[in-house]
mmCIF file of C-alpha atoms in Angstrom:
data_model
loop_
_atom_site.group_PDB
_atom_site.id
_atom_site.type_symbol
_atom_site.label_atom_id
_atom_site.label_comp_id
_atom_site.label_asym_id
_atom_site.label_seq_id
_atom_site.Cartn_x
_atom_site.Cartn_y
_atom_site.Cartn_z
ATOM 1 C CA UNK A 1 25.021 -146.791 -96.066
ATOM 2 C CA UNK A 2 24.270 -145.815 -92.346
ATOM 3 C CA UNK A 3 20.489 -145.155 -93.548
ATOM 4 C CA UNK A 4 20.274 -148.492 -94.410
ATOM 5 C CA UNK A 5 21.194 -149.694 -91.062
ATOM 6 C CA UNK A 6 18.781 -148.227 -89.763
ATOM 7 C CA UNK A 7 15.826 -149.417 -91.984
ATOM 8 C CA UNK A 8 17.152 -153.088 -90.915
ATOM 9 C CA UNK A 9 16.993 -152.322 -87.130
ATOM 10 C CA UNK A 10 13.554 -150.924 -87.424
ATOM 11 C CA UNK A 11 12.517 -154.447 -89.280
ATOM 12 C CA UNK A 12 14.629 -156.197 -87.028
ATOM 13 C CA UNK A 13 14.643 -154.692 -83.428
ATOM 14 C CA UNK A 14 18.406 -154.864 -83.470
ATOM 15 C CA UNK A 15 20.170 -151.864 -81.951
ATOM 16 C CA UNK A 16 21.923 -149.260 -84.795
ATOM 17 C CA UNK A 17 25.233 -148.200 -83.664
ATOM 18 C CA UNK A 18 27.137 -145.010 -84.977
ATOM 19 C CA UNK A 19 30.531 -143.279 -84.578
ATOM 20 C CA UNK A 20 29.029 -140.014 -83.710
ATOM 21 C CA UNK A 21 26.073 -140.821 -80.689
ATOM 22 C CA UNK A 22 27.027 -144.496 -79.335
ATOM 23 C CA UNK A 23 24.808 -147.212 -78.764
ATOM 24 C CA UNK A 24 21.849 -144.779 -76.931
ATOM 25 C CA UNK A 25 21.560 -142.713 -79.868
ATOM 26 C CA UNK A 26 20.884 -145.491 -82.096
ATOM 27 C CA UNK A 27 18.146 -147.033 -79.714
ATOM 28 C CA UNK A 28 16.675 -144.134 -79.533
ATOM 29 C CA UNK A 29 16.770 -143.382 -83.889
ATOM 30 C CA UNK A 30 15.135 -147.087 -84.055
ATOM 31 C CA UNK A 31 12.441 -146.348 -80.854
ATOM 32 C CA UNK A 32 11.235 -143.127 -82.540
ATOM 33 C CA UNK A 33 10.901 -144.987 -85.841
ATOM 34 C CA UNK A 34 8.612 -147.942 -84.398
ATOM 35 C CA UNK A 35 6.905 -145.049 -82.804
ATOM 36 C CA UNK A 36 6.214 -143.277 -86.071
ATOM 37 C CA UNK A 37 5.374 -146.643 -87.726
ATOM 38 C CA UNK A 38 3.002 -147.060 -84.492
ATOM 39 C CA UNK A 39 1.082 -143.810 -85.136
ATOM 40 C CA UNK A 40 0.786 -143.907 -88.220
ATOM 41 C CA UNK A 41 -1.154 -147.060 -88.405
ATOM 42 C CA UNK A 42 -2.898 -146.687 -85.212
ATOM 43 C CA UNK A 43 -4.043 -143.154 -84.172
ATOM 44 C CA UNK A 44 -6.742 -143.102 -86.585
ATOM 45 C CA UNK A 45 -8.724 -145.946 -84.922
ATOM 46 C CA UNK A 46 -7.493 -144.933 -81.758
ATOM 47 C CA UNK A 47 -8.925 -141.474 -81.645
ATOM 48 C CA UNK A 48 -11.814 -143.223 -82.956
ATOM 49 C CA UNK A 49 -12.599 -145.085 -79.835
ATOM 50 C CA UNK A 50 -11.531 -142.532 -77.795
ATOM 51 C CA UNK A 51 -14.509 -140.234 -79.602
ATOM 52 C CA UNK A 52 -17.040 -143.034 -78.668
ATOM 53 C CA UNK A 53 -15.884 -143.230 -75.104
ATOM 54 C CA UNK A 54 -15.747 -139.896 -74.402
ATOM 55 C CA UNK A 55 -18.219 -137.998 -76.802
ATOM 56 C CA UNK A 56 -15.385 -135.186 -77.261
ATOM 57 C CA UNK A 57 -13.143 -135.016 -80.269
ATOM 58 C CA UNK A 58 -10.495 -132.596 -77.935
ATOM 59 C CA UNK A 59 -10.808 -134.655 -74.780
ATOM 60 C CA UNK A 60 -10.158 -137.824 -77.334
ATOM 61 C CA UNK A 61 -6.806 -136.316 -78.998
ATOM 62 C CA UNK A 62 -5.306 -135.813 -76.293
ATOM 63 C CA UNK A 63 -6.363 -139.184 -74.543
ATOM 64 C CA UNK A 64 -4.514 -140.995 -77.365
ATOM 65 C CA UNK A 65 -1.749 -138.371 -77.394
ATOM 66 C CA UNK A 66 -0.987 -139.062 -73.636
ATOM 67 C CA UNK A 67 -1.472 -142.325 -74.250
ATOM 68 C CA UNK A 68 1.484 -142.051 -77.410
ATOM 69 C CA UNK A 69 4.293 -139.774 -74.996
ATOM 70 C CA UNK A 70 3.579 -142.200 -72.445
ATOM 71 C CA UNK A 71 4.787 -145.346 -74.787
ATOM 72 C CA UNK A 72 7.723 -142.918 -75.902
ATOM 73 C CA UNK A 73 8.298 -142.538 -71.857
ATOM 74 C CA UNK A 74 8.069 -145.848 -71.361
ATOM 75 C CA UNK A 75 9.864 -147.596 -73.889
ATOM 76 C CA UNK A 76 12.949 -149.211 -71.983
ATOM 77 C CA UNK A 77 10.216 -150.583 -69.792
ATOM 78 C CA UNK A 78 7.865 -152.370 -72.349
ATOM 79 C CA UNK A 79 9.054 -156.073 -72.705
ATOM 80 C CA UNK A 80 8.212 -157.280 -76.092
ATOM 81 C CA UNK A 81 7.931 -154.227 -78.410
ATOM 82 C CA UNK A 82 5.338 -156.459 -80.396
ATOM 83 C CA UNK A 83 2.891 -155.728 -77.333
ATOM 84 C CA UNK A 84 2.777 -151.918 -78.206
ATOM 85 C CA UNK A 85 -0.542 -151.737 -79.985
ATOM 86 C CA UNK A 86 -2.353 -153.353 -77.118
ATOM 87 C CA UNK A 87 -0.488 -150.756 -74.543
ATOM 88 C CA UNK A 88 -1.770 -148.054 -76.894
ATOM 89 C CA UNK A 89 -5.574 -149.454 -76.254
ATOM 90 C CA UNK A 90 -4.939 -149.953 -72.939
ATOM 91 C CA UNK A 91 -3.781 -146.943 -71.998
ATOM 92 C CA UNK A 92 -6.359 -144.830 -74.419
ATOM 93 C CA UNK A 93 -9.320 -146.704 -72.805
ATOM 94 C CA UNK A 94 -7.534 -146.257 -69.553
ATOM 95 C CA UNK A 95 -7.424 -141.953 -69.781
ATOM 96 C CA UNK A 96 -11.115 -141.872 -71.264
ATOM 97 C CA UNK A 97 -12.414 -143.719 -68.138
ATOM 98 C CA UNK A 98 -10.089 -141.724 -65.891
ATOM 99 C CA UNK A 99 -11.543 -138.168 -68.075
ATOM 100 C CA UNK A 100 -14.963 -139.761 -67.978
ATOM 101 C CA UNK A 101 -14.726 -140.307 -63.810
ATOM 102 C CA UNK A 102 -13.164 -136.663 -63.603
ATOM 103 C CA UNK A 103 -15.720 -134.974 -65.727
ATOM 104 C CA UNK A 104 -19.101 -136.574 -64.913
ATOM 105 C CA UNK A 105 -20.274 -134.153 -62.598
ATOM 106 C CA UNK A 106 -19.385 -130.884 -65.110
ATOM 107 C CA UNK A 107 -20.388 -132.870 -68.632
ATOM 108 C CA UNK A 108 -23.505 -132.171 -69.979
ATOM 109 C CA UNK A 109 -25.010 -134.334 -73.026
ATOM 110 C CA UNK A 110 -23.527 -132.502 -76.085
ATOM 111 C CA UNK A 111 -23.838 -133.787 -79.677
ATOM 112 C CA UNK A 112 -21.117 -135.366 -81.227
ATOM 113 C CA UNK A 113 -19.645 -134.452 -84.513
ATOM 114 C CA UNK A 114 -17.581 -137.629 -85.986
ATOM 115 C CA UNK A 115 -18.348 -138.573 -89.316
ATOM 116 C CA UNK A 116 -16.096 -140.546 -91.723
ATOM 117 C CA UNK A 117 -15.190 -139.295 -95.515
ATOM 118 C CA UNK A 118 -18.606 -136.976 -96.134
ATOM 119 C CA UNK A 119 -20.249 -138.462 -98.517
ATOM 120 C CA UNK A 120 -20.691 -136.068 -101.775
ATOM 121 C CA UNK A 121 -24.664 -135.401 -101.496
ATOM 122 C CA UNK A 122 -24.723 -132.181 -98.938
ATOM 123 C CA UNK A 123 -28.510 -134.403 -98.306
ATOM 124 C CA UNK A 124 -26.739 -137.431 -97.255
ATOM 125 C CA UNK A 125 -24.612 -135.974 -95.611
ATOM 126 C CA UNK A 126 -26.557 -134.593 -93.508
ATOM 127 C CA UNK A 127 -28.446 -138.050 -92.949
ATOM 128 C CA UNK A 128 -25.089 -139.555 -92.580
ATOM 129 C CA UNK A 129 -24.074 -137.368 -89.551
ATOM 130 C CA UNK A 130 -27.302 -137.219 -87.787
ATOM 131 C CA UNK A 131 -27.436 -140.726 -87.654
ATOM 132 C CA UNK A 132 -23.870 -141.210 -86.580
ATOM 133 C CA UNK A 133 -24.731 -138.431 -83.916
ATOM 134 C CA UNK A 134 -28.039 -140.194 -82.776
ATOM 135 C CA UNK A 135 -25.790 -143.852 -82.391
ATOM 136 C CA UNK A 136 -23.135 -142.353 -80.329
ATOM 137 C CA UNK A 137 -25.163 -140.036 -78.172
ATOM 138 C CA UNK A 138 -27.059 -143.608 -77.733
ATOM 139 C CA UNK A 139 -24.238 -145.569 -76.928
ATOM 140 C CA UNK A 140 -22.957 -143.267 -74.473
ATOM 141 C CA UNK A 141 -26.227 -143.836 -72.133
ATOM 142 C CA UNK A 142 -25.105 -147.654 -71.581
ATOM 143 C CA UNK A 143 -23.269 -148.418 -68.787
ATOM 144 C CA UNK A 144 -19.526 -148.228 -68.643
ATOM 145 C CA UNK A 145 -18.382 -151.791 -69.265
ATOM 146 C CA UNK A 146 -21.484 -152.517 -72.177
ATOM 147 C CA UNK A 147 -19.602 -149.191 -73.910
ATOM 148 C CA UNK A 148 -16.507 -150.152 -73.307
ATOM 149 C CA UNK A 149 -17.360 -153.796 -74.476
ATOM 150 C CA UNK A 150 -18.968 -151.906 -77.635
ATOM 151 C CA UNK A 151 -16.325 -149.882 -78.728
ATOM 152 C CA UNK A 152 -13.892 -153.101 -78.543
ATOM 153 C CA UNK A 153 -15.581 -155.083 -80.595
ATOM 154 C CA UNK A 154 -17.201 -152.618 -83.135
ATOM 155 C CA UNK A 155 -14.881 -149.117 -83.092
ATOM 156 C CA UNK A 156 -11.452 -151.431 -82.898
ATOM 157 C CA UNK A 157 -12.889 -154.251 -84.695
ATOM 158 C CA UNK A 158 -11.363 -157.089 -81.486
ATOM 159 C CA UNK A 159 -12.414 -160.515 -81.764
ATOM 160 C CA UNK A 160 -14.259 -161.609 -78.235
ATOM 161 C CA UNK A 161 -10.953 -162.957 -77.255
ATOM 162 C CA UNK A 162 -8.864 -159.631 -77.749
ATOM 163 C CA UNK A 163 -11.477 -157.541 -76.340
ATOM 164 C CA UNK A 164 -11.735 -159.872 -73.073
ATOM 165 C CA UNK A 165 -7.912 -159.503 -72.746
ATOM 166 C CA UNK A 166 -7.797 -155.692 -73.203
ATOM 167 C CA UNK A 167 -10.466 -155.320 -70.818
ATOM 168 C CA UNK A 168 -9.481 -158.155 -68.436
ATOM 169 C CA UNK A 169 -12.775 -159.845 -68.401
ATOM 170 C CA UNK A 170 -13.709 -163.052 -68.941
ATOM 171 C CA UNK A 171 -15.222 -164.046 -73.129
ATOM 172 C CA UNK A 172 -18.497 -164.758 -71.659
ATOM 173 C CA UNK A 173 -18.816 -161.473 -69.970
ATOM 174 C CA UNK A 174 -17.547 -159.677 -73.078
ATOM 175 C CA UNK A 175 -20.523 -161.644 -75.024
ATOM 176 C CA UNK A 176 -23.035 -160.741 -71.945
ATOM 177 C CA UNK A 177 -22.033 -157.335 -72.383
ATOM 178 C CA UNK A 178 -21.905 -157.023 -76.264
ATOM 179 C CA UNK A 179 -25.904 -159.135 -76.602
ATOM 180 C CA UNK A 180 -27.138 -156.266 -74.017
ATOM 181 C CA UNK A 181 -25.668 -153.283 -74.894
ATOM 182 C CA UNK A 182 -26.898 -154.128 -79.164
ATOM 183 C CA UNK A 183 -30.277 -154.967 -77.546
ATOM 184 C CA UNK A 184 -30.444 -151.559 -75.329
ATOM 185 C CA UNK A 185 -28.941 -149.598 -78.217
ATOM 186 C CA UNK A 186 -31.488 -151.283 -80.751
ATOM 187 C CA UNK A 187 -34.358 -150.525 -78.150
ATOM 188 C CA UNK A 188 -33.236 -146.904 -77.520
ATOM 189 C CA UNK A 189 -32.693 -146.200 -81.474
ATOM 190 C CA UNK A 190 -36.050 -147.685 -82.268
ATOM 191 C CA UNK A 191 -37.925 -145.614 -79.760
ATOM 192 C CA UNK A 192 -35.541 -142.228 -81.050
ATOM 193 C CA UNK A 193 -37.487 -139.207 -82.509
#
């Protein structure tokens, strides 16, 4: 019967009370369940973005795992728990340009190794990732904003209005940015041994 409860406050928002823990307890059973709901449906794309920023699958988990304890740390805090997502992107794009400002002078260009489901062919495979490779190594030559721009609108999949608000810019500036970083990436690609 309690179990129950609790399925209706995570739907809900409303706070579970039991005998044994009080009120706290309860917030805290229905916080850690929005949490798990939370990265389960958005780590994947997430880490994604994180692995375009930053070009480093280790440097990217733990950018989005920060970014995760620091929503758990910050819970009481956040307003309207419908606003969670979009302080997970914040915050992910937030450590990868911190890691990115703190690393620039020790990173040297290293391939990238990020590939979706493998396809079954070893041969395309093999296509598959070196092209994936060669768009990403690409991507991370543009400047800052035209990658960060990038990765909004093509890695999370934002309309021009989301990605302006995530990256507090203006729409025209996130279409400025998105036209010239496709054109420099198109350039660089074409001209690509």
């Amino acid at each position: 019967m309690r179990q129950a409860g609790r399925e209706d406050a995570l739907t809900t928002g409303v706070v579970v009370t039991d005998v044994e823990g009080g009120r706290e307890r309860g917030a805290d059973v229905v916080r850690d369940q929005l949490l798990d709901v939370l990265f389960r449906e958005h780590y994947p794309t997430l880490l994604r973005l994180a692995v375009v920023m930053l070009g480093d699958r280790g440097a990217a988990e733990d950018a989005v795992q920060d970014a995760f304890v620091s929503l758990h740390r910050h819970w009481k805090r956040l307003r309207d728990h419908d606003a969670a997502a979009a302080y997970l992107r914040t915050a992910v794009l937030n450590r990868c340009r911190s890691w990115v400002r703190r690393e620039v002078v020790r990173r040297a260009a290293r391939p990238l190794r990020v590939l979706p489901d493998p396809p079954p062919d070893p041969e395309d495979a093999a296509l598959a990732h070196e092209r994936a490779g060669s768009v990403v190594a690409q991507m991370r030559t543009l400047p800052a904003r035209q990658r960060d721009v990038l990765a909004c609108r093509f890695v999370l999949e934002l309309s021009v209005e989301e990605t302006a608000q995530l990256l507090e810019i203006g729409e025209g500036t996130v279409k400025a940015h998105t036209h010239r970083g496709l054109r420099a990436l198109q350039k660089r690609i074409e001209v690509a041994p």
